[in-house]
């Protein structure tokens, strides 16, 4: 019912910035809670940020103050602005959509986009 396609990943130097986008198909995008997960080799999956249908946001402590999640419901798109990037931010980043933010990990997932931060 919902398809998600991430874009904007790539290779950047430490201290740089990157903006990820998640384009969603479907006509009920505005009612979904959205989030970004990341997965690095040898590390646990981490919920980076969430945004409710009403625009309320939450962030992991590891990215608070550096990352910003936002959404444009008219364009069915969610963004993750990443500033002051660190090598520890290197991971595959996944966009997720769910009708219930409490169970967001069990919603719809995109294919992921690789972010690599060099020293």
Coordinates of N, CA and C in Angstrom, one line a residue:
X1 N 0.8 -1.2 0.0 CA 0.0 0.0 0.0 C 0.9 1.3 0.0
X2 N 2.0 1.2 0.7 CA 3.0 2.3 0.7 C 4.3 1.8 0.3
X3 N 4.9 2.6 -0.7 CA 6.3 2.3 -1.2 C 7.1 3.5 -0.8
X4 N 8.3 3.3 -0.3 CA 9.2 4.3 0.1 C 10.6 4.2 -0.6
X5 N 11.1 5.3 -1.1 CA 12.3 5.3 -1.8 C 13.2 6.4 -1.3
X6 N 14.4 5.9 -0.7 CA 15.3 6.9 -0.1 C 16.3 7.3 -1.2
X7 N 16.8 8.5 -1.0 CA 17.9 9.1 -1.8 C 18.7 10.1 -1.1
X8 N 19.8 10.5 -1.6 CA 20.7 11.5 -1.0 C 21.9 11.0 -0.2
X9 N 22.0 9.7 -0.1 CA 23.2 9.2 0.6 C 24.4 9.3 -0.3
X10 N 25.6 9.1 0.4 CA 26.9 9.3 -0.3 C 28.0 9.3 0.6
X11 N 29.2 9.8 0.1 CA 30.4 9.9 0.9 C 30.7 11.3 1.2
X12 N 30.9 11.6 2.4 CA 31.2 13.0 2.9 C 32.3 13.0 3.9
X13 N 32.9 14.1 4.1 CA 34.0 14.2 5.1 C 33.4 14.6 6.4
X14 N 34.1 14.2 7.5 CA 33.7 14.6 8.8 C 33.5 16.1 8.9
X15 N 32.4 16.5 9.6 CA 32.1 17.9 9.7 C 31.2 18.4 8.6
X16 N 31.0 17.6 7.6 CA 30.1 18.0 6.5 C 28.6 17.8 6.7
X17 N 27.8 18.0 5.7 CA 26.4 17.9 5.8 C 25.9 17.0 4.7
X18 N 24.7 16.4 4.9 CA 24.0 15.6 3.9 C 22.5 15.7 4.2
X19 N 21.7 15.7 3.1 CA 20.3 15.7 3.2 C 19.7 14.5 2.6
X20 N 19.0 13.7 3.4 CA 18.4 12.5 2.8 C 16.9 12.8 2.6
X21 N 16.4 12.2 1.5 CA 15.0 12.3 1.2 C 14.3 10.9 1.1
X22 N 13.1 10.9 1.4 CA 12.3 9.7 1.3 C 11.0 10.0 0.6
X23 N 10.8 9.5 -0.6 CA 9.6 9.8 -1.4 C 8.7 8.6 -1.2
X24 N 7.4 8.9 -0.8 CA 6.4 7.9 -0.5 C 5.3 7.9 -1.6
X25 N 4.9 6.7 -2.0 CA 3.7 6.6 -2.8 C 2.5 6.3 -2.0
X26 N 1.3 6.6 -2.5 CA 0.1 6.4 -1.7 C -0.6 7.7 -1.4
X27 N -1.8 7.7 -1.1 CA -2.7 8.9 -1.0 C -3.0 9.2 0.5
X28 N -2.4 8.4 1.4 CA -2.7 8.6 2.9 C -1.4 8.9 3.6
X29 N -0.4 9.5 2.9 CA 0.9 9.8 3.5 C 0.7 10.7 4.8
X30 N -0.1 11.7 4.7 CA -0.2 12.6 5.7 C -0.7 12.1 7.1
X31 N -1.3 10.9 7.1 CA -1.8 10.3 8.3 C -0.8 9.4 9.0
X32 N 0.4 9.2 8.3 CA 1.4 8.3 8.9 C 2.4 9.0 9.7
X33 N 2.9 8.3 10.8 CA 4.1 8.6 11.4 C 5.3 8.2 10.6
X34 N 6.4 8.9 10.6 CA 7.5 8.6 9.8 C 8.8 8.6 10.7
X35 N 9.8 7.8 10.2 CA 11.0 7.7 11.0 C 12.2 7.3 10.1
X36 N 13.3 7.5 10.7 CA 14.6 7.1 10.1 C 15.3 6.2 11.0
X37 N 15.6 5.0 10.5 CA 16.5 4.0 11.2 C 17.9 4.0 10.6
X38 N 18.9 3.6 11.3 CA 20.2 3.3 10.7 C 20.8 2.0 11.2
X39 N 21.5 1.4 10.3 CA 22.1 0.1 10.7 C 23.6 0.1 10.2
X40 N 24.5 -0.1 11.1 CA 25.9 -0.2 10.7 C 26.4 -1.6 11.0
X41 N 27.3 -2.1 10.2 CA 27.9 -3.4 10.5 C 28.4 -3.6 11.9
X42 N 28.0 -4.7 12.6 CA 28.5 -5.0 13.9 C 27.8 -4.2 15.0
X43 N 26.8 -3.3 14.6 CA 26.1 -2.5 15.6 C 24.6 -2.8 15.6
X44 N 23.9 -2.5 16.7 CA 22.5 -2.7 16.7 C 21.8 -1.6 15.9
X45 N 20.6 -2.0 15.4 CA 19.8 -1.0 14.7 C 19.4 0.1 15.6
X46 N 19.4 1.3 15.1 CA 19.1 2.5 15.9 C 18.1 3.3 15.3
X47 N 17.1 3.7 16.1 CA 16.0 4.6 15.6 C 16.6 6.1 15.8
X48 N 16.8 6.7 14.7 CA 17.5 8.0 14.7 C 16.5 9.2 15.0
X49 N 15.4 9.2 14.3 CA 14.4 10.3 14.5 C 13.1 9.9 14.1
X50 N 12.0 10.5 14.6 CA 10.7 10.3 14.2 C 9.9 11.6 14.1
X51 N 8.9 11.6 13.3 CA 8.0 12.7 13.2 C 6.6 12.2 13.0
X52 N 5.6 12.8 13.8 CA 4.3 12.4 13.8 C 3.6 13.0 12.6
X53 N 2.3 12.6 12.4 CA 1.5 13.2 11.3 C 1.3 14.7 11.6
X54 N 1.3 15.1 12.9 CA 1.2 16.5 13.3 C 2.4 17.3 13.3
X55 N 3.6 16.6 13.1 CA 4.8 17.3 13.0 C 5.7 17.3 14.3
X56 N 5.3 16.6 15.3 CA 6.0 16.4 16.5 C 7.2 15.5 16.3
X57 N 8.4 15.9 16.8 CA 9.6 15.2 16.5 C 10.3 14.7 17.7
X58 N 11.1 13.6 17.5 CA 12.0 13.1 18.6 C 13.2 12.6 17.9
X59 N 14.3 12.6 18.7 CA 15.7 12.3 18.2 C 16.4 11.4 19.2
X60 N 17.2 10.5 18.6 CA 18.2 9.8 19.5 C 19.2 10.8 20.1
X61 N 19.7 10.5 21.3 CA 20.7 11.3 21.9 C 21.9 11.5 21.0
X62 N 22.2 10.5 20.3 CA 23.5 10.5 19.5 C 23.4 11.5 18.4
X63 N 22.2 11.9 18.0 CA 22.1 12.9 16.8 C 21.5 14.2 17.2
X64 N 20.9 14.3 18.4 CA 20.2 15.5 18.8 C 21.1 16.7 18.7
X65 N 20.6 17.7 18.1 CA 21.3 19.0 17.9 C 22.1 19.0 16.6
X66 N 22.2 17.9 15.9 CA 22.9 17.8 14.6 C 22.0 17.4 13.5
X67 N 21.0 16.6 13.7 CA 20.1 16.1 12.7 C 18.7 16.8 12.9
X68 N 18.0 17.0 11.8 CA 16.6 17.5 11.8 C 15.7 16.7 10.8
X69 N 14.6 16.2 11.3 CA 13.7 15.5 10.5 C 12.5 16.4 10.2
X70 N 12.0 16.4 9.0 CA 10.9 17.2 8.6 C 10.1 16.5 7.5
X71 N 8.9 17.0 7.2 CA 8.1 16.4 6.2 C 7.4 17.4 5.4
X72 N 7.1 17.1 4.1 CA 6.3 17.9 3.2 C 5.1 17.0 2.8
X73 N 4.0 17.1 3.4 CA 2.9 16.3 3.1 C 2.3 16.5 1.7
X74 N 2.5 17.7 1.2 CA 2.0 18.0 -0.2 C 2.8 17.3 -1.2
X75 N 4.1 17.0 -0.9 CA 5.0 16.2 -1.8 C 5.2 14.8 -1.4
X76 N 4.5 14.3 -0.4 CA 4.7 13.0 0.1 C 6.1 12.6 0.4
X77 N 6.8 13.5 1.0 CA 8.3 13.4 1.2 C 8.7 13.7 2.6
X78 N 9.6 12.9 3.2 CA 10.2 13.1 4.5 C 11.7 13.4 4.3
X79 N 12.3 14.2 5.1 CA 13.7 14.6 4.9 C 14.5 14.3 6.2
X80 N 15.7 14.1 6.1 CA 16.6 14.1 7.3 C 17.8 14.9 6.9
X81 N 17.9 16.1 7.5 CA 19.1 17.0 7.4 C 20.1 16.6 8.4
X82 N 21.3 16.3 7.9 CA 22.4 15.8 8.8 C 23.5 16.8 8.7
X83 N 23.8 17.4 9.8 CA 24.9 18.4 9.9 C 26.0 17.9 10.9
X84 N 27.2 18.5 10.8 CA 28.3 18.1 11.7 C 28.5 16.6 11.7
X85 N 28.5 16.0 10.6 CA 28.6 14.5 10.5 C 29.9 14.0 11.1
X86 N 29.8 12.8 11.7 CA 30.9 12.1 12.3 C 31.1 10.8 11.7
X87 N 32.3 10.2 11.7 CA 32.5 8.8 11.2 C 31.5 7.8 11.8
X88 N 31.1 8.0 13.1 CA 30.2 7.2 13.7 C 28.8 7.2 13.1
X89 N 28.5 8.2 12.3 CA 27.2 8.2 11.6 C 27.2 7.3 10.4
X90 N 28.3 6.7 10.0 CA 28.3 5.8 8.9 C 27.4 4.6 9.1
X91 N 26.5 4.5 8.1 CA 25.5 3.4 8.2 C 24.6 3.4 7.0
X92 N 23.8 2.4 6.9 CA 22.7 2.4 5.9 C 21.5 3.0 6.6
X93 N 20.9 4.0 6.0 CA 19.8 4.7 6.6 C 18.5 4.3 5.9
X94 N 17.5 4.0 6.7 CA 16.2 3.5 6.2 C 15.1 4.4 6.6
X95 N 14.2 4.7 5.7 CA 12.9 5.4 6.0 C 11.8 4.4 6.3
X96 N 11.0 4.8 7.3 CA 9.9 3.9 7.8 C 8.7 4.7 7.9
X97 N 7.5 4.1 7.6 CA 6.2 4.7 7.7 C 5.3 3.8 8.5
X98 N 4.5 4.3 9.4 CA 3.6 3.5 10.2 C 2.4 4.3 10.6
X99 N 1.3 3.6 10.7 CA 0.0 4.3 11.2 C 0.1 4.5 12.7
X100 N 1.0 3.8 13.3 CA 1.1 3.8 14.8 C 2.6 4.0 15.1
X101 N 3.0 5.2 15.7 CA 4.4 5.5 16.0 C 4.9 4.5 17.0
X102 N 4.1 4.0 17.9 CA 4.5 3.1 18.9 C 5.1 1.8 18.3
X103 N 4.7 1.4 17.2 CA 5.1 0.2 16.5 C 5.7 0.5 15.1
X104 N 6.5 1.6 15.1 CA 7.0 2.1 13.8 C 7.9 1.1 13.1
X105 N 8.6 0.3 13.9 CA 9.6 -0.7 13.3 C 8.8 -1.8 12.5
X106 N 7.5 -1.9 12.7 CA 6.8 -2.9 12.0 C 5.9 -2.4 10.9
X107 N 6.2 -1.1 10.5 CA 5.6 -0.5 9.4 C 6.2 -0.8 8.0
X108 N 6.1 0.1 7.1 CA 6.7 0.0 5.8 C 8.1 0.5 5.8
X109 N 9.0 -0.2 5.1 CA 10.4 0.1 5.1 C 10.8 0.4 3.6
X110 N 11.7 1.4 3.5 CA 12.4 1.6 2.2 C 13.6 0.7 2.0
X111 N 14.3 0.8 0.9 CA 15.4 -0.1 0.6 C 16.7 0.3 1.3
X112 N 16.8 1.6 1.7 CA 17.9 2.1 2.4 C 18.9 2.8 1.5
X113 N 19.6 3.7 2.1 CA 20.6 4.5 1.3 C 21.9 4.6 2.2
X114 N 23.0 4.4 1.6 CA 24.3 4.3 2.3 C 24.8 5.7 2.6
X115 N 25.2 5.9 3.8 CA 25.9 7.2 4.2 C 27.3 6.8 4.8
X116 N 28.3 7.3 4.2 CA 29.7 7.1 4.7 C 30.4 8.4 5.0
X117 N 30.9 8.5 6.2 CA 31.6 9.7 6.7 C 33.0 9.4 6.9
X118 N 33.9 10.0 6.2 CA 35.3 9.8 6.3 C 36.0 10.7 7.3
X119 N 37.1 10.3 7.8 CA 37.9 11.1 8.8 C 38.7 12.1 8.1

